[in-house]
Short mmCIF file of C-alpha atoms in Angstrom, two decimals:
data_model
loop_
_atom_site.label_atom_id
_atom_site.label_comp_id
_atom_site.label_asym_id
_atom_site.label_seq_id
_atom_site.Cartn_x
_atom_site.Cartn_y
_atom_site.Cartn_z
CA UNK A 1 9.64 24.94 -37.60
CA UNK A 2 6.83 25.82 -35.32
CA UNK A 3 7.29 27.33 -31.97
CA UNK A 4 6.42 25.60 -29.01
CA UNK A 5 4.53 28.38 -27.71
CA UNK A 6 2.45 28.84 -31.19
CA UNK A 7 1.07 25.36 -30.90
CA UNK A 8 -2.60 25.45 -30.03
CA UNK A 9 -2.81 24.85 -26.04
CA UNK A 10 -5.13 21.65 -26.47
CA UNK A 11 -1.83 20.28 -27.95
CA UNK A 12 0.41 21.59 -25.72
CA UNK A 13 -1.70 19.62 -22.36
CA UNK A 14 -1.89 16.48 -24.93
CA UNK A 15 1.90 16.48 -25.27
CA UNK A 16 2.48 17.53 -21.52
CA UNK A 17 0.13 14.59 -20.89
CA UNK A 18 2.25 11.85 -22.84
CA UNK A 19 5.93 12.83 -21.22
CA UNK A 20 7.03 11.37 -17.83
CA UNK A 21 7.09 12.77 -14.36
CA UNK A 22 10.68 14.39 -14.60
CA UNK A 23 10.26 15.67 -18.21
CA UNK A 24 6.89 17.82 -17.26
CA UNK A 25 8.68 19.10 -14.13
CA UNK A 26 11.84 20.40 -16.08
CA UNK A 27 9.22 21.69 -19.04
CA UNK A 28 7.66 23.49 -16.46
CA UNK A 29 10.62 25.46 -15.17
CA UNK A 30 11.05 26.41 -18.59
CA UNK A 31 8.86 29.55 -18.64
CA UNK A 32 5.71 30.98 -17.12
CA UNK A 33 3.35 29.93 -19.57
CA UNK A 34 5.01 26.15 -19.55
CA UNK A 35 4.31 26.28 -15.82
CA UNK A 36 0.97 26.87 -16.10
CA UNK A 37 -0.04 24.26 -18.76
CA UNK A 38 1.95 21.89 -16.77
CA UNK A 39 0.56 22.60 -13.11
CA UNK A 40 -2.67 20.09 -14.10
CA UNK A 41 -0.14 16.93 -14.93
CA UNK A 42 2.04 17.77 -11.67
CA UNK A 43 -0.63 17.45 -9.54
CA UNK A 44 -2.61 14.91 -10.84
CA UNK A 45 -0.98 12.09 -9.16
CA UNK A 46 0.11 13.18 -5.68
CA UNK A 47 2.12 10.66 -3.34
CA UNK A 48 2.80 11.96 0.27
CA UNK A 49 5.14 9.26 2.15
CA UNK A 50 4.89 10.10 5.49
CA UNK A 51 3.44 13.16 8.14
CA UNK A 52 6.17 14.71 7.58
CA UNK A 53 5.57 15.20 4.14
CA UNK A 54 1.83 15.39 4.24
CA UNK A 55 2.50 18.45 6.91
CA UNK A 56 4.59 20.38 4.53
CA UNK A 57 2.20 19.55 1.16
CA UNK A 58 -0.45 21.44 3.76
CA UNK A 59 1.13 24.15 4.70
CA UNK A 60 3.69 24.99 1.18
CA UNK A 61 1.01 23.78 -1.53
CA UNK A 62 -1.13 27.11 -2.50
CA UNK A 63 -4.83 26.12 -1.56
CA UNK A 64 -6.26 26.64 -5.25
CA UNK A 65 -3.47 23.77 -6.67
CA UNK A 66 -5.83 21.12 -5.43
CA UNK A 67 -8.37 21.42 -7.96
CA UNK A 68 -5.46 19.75 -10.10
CA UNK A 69 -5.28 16.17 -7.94
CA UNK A 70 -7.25 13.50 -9.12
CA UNK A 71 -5.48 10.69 -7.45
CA UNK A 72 -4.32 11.25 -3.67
CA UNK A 73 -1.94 8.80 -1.47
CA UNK A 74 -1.39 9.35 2.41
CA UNK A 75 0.58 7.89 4.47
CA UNK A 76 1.43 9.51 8.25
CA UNK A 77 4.02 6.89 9.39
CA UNK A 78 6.15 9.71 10.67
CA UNK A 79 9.75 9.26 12.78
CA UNK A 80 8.13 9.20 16.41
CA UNK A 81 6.72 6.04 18.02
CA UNK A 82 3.86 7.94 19.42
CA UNK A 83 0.27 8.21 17.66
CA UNK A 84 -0.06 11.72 16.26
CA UNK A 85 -2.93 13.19 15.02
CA UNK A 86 -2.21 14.59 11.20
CA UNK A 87 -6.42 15.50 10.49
CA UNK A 88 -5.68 19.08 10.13
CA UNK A 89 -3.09 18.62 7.37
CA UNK A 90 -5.07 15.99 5.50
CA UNK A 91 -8.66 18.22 5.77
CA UNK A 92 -6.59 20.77 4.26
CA UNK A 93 -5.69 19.05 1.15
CA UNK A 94 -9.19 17.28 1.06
CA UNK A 95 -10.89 20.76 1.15
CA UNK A 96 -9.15 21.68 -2.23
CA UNK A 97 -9.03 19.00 -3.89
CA UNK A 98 -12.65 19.13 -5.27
CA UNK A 99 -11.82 16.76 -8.46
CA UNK A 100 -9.79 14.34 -6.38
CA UNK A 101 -11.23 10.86 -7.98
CA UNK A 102 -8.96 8.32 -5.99
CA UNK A 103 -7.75 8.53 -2.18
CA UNK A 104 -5.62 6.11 -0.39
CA UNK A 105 -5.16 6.81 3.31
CA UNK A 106 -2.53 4.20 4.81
CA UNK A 107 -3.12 5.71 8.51
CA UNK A 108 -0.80 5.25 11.58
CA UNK A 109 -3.15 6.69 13.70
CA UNK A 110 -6.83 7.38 13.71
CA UNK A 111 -8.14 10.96 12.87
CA UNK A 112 -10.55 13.11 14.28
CA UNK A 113 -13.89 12.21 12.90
CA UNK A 114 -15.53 15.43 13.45
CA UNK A 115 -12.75 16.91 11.44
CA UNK A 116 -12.23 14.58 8.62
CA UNK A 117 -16.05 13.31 7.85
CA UNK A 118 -16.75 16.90 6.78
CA UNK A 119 -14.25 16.86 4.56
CA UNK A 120 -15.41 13.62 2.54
CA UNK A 121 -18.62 14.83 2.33
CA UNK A 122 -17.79 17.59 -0.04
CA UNK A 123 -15.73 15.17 -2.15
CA UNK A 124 -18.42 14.36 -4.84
CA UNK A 125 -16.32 12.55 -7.40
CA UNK A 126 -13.96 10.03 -5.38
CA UNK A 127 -14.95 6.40 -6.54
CA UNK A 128 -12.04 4.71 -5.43
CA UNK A 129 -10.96 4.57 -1.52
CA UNK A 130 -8.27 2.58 -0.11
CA UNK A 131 -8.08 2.84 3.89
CA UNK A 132 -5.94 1.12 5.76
CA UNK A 133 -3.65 0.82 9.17
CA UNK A 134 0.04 1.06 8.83
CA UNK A 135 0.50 1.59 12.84
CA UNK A 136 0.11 -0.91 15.84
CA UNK A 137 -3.72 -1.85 15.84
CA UNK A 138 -3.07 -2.24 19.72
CA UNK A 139 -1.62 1.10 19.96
CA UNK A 140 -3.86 3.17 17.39
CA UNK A 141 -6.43 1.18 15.74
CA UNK A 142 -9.00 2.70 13.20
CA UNK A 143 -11.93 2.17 14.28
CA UNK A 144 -15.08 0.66 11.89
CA UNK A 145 -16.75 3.17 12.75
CA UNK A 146 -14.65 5.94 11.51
CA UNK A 147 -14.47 3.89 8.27
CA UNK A 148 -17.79 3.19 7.22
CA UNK A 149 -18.51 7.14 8.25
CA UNK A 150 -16.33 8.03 6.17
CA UNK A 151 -16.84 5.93 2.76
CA UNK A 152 -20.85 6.47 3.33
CA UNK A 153 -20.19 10.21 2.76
CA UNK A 154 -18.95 9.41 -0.74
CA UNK A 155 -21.81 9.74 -2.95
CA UNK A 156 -20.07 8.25 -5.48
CA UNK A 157 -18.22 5.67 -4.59
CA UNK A 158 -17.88 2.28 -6.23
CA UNK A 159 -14.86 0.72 -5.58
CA UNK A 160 -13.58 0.41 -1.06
CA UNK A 161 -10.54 -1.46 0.14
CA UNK A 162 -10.03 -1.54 3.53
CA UNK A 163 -7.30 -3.45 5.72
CA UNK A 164 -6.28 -3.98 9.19
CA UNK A 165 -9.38 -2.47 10.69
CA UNK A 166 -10.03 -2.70 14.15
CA UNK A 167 -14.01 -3.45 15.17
CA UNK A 168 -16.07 -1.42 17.62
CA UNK A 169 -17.07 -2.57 21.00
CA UNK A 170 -19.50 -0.86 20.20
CA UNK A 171 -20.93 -3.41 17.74
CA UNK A 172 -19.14 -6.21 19.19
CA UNK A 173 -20.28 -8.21 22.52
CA UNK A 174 -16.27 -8.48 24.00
CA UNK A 175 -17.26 -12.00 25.51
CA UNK A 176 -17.19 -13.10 21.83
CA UNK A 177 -14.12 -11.46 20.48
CA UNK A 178 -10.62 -13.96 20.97
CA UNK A 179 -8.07 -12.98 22.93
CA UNK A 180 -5.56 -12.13 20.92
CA UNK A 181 -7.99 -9.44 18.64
CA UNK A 182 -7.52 -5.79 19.17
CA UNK A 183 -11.36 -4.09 19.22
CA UNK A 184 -11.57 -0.25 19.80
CA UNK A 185 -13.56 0.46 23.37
CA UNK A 186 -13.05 4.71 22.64
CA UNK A 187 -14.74 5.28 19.33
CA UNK A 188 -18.10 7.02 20.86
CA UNK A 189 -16.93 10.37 19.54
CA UNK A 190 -17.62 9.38 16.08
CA UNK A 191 -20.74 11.58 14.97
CA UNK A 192 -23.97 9.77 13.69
CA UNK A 193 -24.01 9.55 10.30
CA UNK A 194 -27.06 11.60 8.18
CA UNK A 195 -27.80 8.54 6.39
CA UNK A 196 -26.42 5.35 8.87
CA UNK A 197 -27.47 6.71 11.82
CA UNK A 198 -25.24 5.03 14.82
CA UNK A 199 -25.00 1.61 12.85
CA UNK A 200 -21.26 2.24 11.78
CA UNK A 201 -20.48 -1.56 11.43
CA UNK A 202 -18.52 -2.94 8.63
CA UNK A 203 -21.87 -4.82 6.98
CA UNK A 204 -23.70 -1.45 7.01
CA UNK A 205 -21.34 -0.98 3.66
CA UNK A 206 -23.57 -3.20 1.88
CA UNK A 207 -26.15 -0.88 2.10
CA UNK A 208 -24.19 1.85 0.28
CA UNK A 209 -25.66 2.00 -3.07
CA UNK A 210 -22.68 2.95 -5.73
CA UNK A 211 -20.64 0.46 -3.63
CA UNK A 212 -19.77 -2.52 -6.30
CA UNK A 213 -16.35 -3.53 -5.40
CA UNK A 214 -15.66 -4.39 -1.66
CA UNK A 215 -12.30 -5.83 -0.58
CA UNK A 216 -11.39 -6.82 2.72
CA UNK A 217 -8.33 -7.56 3.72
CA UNK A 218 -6.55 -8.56 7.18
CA UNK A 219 -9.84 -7.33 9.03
CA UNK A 220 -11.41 -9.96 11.50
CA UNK A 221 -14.83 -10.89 10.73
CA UNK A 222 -15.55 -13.44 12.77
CA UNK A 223 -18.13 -11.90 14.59
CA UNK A 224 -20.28 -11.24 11.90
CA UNK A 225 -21.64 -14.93 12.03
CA UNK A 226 -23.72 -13.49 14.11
CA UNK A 227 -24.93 -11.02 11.90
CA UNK A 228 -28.71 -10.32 11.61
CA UNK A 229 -29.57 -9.90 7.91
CA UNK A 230 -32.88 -8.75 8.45
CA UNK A 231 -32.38 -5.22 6.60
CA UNK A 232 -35.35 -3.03 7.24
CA UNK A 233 -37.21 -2.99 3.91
CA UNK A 234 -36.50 0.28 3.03
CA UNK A 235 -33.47 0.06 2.95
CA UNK A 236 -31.00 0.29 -0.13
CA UNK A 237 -30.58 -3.17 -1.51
CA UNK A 238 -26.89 -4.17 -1.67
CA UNK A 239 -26.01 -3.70 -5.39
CA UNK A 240 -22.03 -5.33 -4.59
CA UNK A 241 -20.66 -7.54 -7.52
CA UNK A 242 -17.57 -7.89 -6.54
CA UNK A 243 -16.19 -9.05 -3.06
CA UNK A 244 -12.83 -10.27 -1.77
CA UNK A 245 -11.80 -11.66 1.67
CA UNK A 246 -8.51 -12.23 2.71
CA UNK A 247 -9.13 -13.60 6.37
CA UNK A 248 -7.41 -12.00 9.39
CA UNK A 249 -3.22 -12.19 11.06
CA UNK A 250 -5.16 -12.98 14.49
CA UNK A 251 -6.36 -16.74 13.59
CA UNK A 252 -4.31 -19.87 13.53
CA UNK A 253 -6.76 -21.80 11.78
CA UNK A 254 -8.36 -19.22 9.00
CA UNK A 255 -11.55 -22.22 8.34
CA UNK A 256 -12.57 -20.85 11.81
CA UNK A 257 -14.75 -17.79 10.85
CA UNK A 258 -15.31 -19.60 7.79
CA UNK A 259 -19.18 -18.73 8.74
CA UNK A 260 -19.07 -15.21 9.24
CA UNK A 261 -17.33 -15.05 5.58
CA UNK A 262 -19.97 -16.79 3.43
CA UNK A 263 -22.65 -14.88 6.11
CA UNK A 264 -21.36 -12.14 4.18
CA UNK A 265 -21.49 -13.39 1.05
CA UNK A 266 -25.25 -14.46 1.69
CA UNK A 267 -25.72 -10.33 2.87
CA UNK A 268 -24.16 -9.40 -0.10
CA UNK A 269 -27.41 -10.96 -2.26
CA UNK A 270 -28.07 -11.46 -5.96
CA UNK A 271 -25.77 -8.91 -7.33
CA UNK A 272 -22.44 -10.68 -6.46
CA UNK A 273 -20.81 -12.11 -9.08
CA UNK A 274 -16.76 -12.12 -8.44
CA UNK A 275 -15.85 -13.86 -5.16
CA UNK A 276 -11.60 -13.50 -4.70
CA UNK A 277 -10.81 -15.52 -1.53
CA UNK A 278 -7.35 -15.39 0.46
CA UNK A 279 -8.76 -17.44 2.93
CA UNK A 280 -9.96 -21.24 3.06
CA UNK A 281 -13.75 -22.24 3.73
CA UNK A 282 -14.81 -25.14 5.23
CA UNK A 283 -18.33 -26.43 5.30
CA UNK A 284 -20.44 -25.16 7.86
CA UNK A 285 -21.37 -27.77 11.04
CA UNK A 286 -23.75 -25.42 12.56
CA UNK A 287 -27.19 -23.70 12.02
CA UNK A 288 -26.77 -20.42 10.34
CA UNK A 289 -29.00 -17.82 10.17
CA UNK A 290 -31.72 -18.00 7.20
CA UNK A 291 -30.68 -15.54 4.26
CA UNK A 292 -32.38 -12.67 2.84
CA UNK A 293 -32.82 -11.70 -0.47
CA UNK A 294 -34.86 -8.90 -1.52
CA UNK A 295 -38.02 -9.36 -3.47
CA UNK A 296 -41.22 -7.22 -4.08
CA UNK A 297 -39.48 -4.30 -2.15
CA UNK A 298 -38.36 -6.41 1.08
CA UNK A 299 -36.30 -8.76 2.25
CA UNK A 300 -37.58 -12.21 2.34
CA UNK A 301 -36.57 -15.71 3.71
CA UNK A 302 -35.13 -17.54 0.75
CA UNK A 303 -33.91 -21.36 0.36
CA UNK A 304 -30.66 -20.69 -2.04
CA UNK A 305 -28.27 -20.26 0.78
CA UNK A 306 -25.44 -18.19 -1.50
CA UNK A 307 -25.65 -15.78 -4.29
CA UNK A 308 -24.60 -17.35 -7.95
CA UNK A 309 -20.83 -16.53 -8.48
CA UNK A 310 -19.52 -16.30 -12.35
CA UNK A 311 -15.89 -16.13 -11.07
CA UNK A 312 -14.49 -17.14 -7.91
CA UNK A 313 -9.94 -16.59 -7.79
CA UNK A 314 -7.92 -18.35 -5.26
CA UNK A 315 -5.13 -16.23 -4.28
CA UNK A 316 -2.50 -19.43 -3.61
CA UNK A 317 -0.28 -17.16 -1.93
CA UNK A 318 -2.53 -17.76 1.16
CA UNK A 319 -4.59 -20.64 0.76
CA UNK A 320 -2.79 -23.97 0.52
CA UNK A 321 -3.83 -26.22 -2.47
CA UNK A 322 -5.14 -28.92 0.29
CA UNK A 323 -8.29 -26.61 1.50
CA UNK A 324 -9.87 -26.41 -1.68
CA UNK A 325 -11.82 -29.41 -1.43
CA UNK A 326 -13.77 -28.02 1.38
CA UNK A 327 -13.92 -24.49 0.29
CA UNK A 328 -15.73 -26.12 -3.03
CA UNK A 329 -18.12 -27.83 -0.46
CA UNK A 330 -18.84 -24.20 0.91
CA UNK A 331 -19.26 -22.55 -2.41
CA UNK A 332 -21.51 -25.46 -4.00
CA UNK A 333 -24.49 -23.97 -4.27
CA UNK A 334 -22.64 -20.68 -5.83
CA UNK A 335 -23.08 -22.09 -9.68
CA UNK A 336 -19.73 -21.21 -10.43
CA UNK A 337 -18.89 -21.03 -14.03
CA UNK A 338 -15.14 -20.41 -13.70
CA UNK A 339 -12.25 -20.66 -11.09
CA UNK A 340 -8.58 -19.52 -11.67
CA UNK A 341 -6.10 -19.67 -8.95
CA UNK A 342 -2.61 -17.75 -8.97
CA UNK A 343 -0.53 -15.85 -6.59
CA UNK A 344 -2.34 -12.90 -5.85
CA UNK A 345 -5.46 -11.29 -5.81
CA UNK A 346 -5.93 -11.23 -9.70
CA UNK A 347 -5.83 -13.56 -12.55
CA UNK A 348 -2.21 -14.08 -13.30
CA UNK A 349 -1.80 -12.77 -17.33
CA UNK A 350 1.87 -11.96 -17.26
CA UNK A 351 2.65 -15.25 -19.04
CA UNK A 352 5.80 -14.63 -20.74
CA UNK A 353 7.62 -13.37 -17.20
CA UNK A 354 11.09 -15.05 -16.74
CA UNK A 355 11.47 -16.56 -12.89
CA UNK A 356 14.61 -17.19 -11.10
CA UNK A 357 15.35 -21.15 -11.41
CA UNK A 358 14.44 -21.69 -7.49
CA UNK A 359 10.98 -19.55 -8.05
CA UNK A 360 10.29 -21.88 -11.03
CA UNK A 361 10.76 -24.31 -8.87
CA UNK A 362 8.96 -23.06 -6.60
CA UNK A 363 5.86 -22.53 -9.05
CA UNK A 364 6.24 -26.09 -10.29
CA UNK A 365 6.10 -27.75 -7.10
CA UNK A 366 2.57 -25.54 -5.97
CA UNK A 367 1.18 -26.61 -9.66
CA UNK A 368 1.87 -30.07 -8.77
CA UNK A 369 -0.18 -29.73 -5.20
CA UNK A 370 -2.75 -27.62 -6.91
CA UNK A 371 -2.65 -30.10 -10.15
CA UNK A 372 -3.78 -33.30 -7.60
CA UNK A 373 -6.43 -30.94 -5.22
CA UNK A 374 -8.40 -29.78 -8.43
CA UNK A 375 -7.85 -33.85 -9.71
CA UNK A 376 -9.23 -34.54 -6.51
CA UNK A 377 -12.14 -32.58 -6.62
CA UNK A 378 -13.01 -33.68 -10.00
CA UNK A 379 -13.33 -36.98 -9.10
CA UNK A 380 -15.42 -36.26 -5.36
CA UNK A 381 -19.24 -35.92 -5.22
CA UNK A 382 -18.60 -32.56 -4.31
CA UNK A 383 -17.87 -31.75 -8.02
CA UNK A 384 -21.28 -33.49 -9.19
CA UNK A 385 -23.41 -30.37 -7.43
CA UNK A 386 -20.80 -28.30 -9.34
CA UNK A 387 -22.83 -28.48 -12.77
CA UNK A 388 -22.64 -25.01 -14.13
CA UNK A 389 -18.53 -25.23 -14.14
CA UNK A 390 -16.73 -24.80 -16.79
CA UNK A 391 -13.08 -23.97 -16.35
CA UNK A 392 -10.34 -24.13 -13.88
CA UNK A 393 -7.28 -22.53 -14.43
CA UNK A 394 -4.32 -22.44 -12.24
CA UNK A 395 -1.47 -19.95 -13.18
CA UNK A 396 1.50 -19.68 -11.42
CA UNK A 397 4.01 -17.79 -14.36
CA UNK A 398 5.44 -19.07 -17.53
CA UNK A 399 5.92 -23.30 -18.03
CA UNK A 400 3.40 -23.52 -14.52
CA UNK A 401 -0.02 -24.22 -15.36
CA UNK A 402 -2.91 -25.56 -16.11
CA UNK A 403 -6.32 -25.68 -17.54
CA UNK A 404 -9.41 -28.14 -17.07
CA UNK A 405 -12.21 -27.37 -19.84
CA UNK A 406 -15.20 -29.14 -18.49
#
């Protein structure tokens, strides 16, 4: 029988590649040469729980392992109650990692700008970034500003989740914001950007051009009703096709900033085609500003009020079945050609799943709400302006659904 160590080393890192976490780790304790073929697998996928542990990767981790990580995940919740400031650590890691591809910051604190914007700009593959606050947004809120810095200095990147991010006064008139919504009033040390300039506000992402996936989650947006969508000309067309809003923890009645959410849909132009909601809409009772769309090289007044959406999901975890009457008066004009609804933020397609009898339940009861809303629709004028529809689908796990061909 062949010797491990005679196999050609292409298969050697093909079989390294197949075996799980704990199986390449005790491989690589094996020998010297094992450890080497199985450094690239170790690192590839690197989790760090907390500042603790993000402090220690930093300072343990030899420097020229990070060419190995491809995916990164922070988190700096650490054992204190106080903000601390972990940027040295993390610009550490970042510098090394030169082939990192996916980075998901879940921040209890912000970090230094001056340190940490650097540091993404010599990041030239990451295409996937995931920011988001896991501290008190009154205590330590990240700032906008910090966050569109920071994914603008991505050359590459296509896909950006952010949640629970605070907005700038800077962007923000105060007198507008509600009471209860944390904005940051300390964020001036945040550099102007080489390509942004000082507009570091959340719609200045649409003018990122590899940006085509934008999710938004827990973030308030209601100010953005406001927002001027007269792009200078020159400017990089938004290119986003997909774009999901979940609404914000701050308002009682989510149908409230239901403006400011299809404003940004209107921003994000022709190239949207997925819409994922977690948040109702209801139809607008108040002059809006006219929509842009560019066309011979600028941006022009235009009369179709919304982009065309192929797909628009429901995520029925957080919009009740009885709001989707008036988030289909919204989203008229969209020419939607299909509409699923499930828990979550994706199309449910884990049919086959067994649920506990009182989450069946559960399910059944929701598909008999969301059974009589779509029924409802159906039957409304609403649906007649509805033409280019042609399937609903509501999927709430095995025995719970339904489908409307129309």
């Amino acid at each position: 029988m062949t010797a491990w160590h005679a196999l050609p080393t292409e298969l050697l890192i093909d079989i390294i590649n197949l075996l799980p976490s704990n199986a390449v780790r005790a491989l690589a304790s094996t020998s010297r040469t094992s450890h080497v073929l199985c450094l690239p697998a170790i690192f590839a996928d690197v989790v760090l729980p907390s500042a603790e542990s993000l402090r220690v990767f930093a300072a343990h981790v030899p420097n020229h392992y990070g060419r190995f990580i491809v995916s990164l995940a922070v988190c700096t919740k650490h054992a204190g109650t106080s903000c601390i400031d972990t940027s040295d650590a993390l610009v550490t890691i970042l510098s090394s990692a030169t082939h990192l591809q996916s980075l998901s910051l879940s921040l209890a604190s912000s970090a230094d700008p001056h340190k940490l914007i650097p540091a993404f700009a010599g990041l030239p593959s990451v295409h996937t970034l995931d920011i988001s606050n896991c501290g008190s947004e009154n205590l330590c809120p990240i700032s906008e500003r910090l966050v569109v810095s920071l994914a603008a200095s991505l050359p590459s990147l296509s896909h950006l989740r952010v949640s629970r991010i605070s907005r700038s006064a800077i962007h923000v008139d105060p007198c507008d914001v509600p009471y209860n919504v944390p904005i940051v009033m300390n964020d001036f040390d945040v550099p102007l950007h080489t390509q942004l300039g000082a507009d570091l506000s959340l719609p200045s992402l649409l003018t990122l051009p590899s940006l085509k996936i934008l999710e938004i989650r827990d973030t308030w947006l209601g100010c953005d009703s406001k927002l001027d969508l007269n792009f200078d000309p020159n400017a990089p067309r938004p290119r986003l096709q997909k774009l999901l809003l979940t609404g914000n923890m701050y308002t009682d009645d989510p149908t409230l900033d239901s403006d400011a959410y299809t404003t940004w849909m209107r921003a994000c132009g022709p190239s949207l085609r997925s819409l994922v909601l977690g948040t109702a809409l209801a139809a607008l009772e108040k002059d809006v500003p006219s929509p842009v769309s560019p066309r011979d090289g600028a941006w022009e007044v235009v009369e179709d009020l919304l982009p065309h959406i192929c797909h628009l999901h429901i995520d029925a975890s957080l919009v009740s079945a009885a709001t989707f009457h008036s988030t289909m008066e919204v989203l008229s004009t969209c020419r939607i050609n299909n509409i699923t609804v499930s828990y979550g933020e994706n199309p449910s397609s884990e049919k086959g799943g067994e649920l506990d009898e009182f989450t069946h339940q559960c399910a059944l009861d929701d598909l008999e709400e969301w059974k009589d809303a779509v029924e409802g629709f159906l039957c409304s004028a609403t649906s007649a302006d509805c033409s280019a529809l042609r399937h609903i689908g509501v999927v709430f796990g095995k025995d719970a659904e339904a489908n409307w061909e129309l």
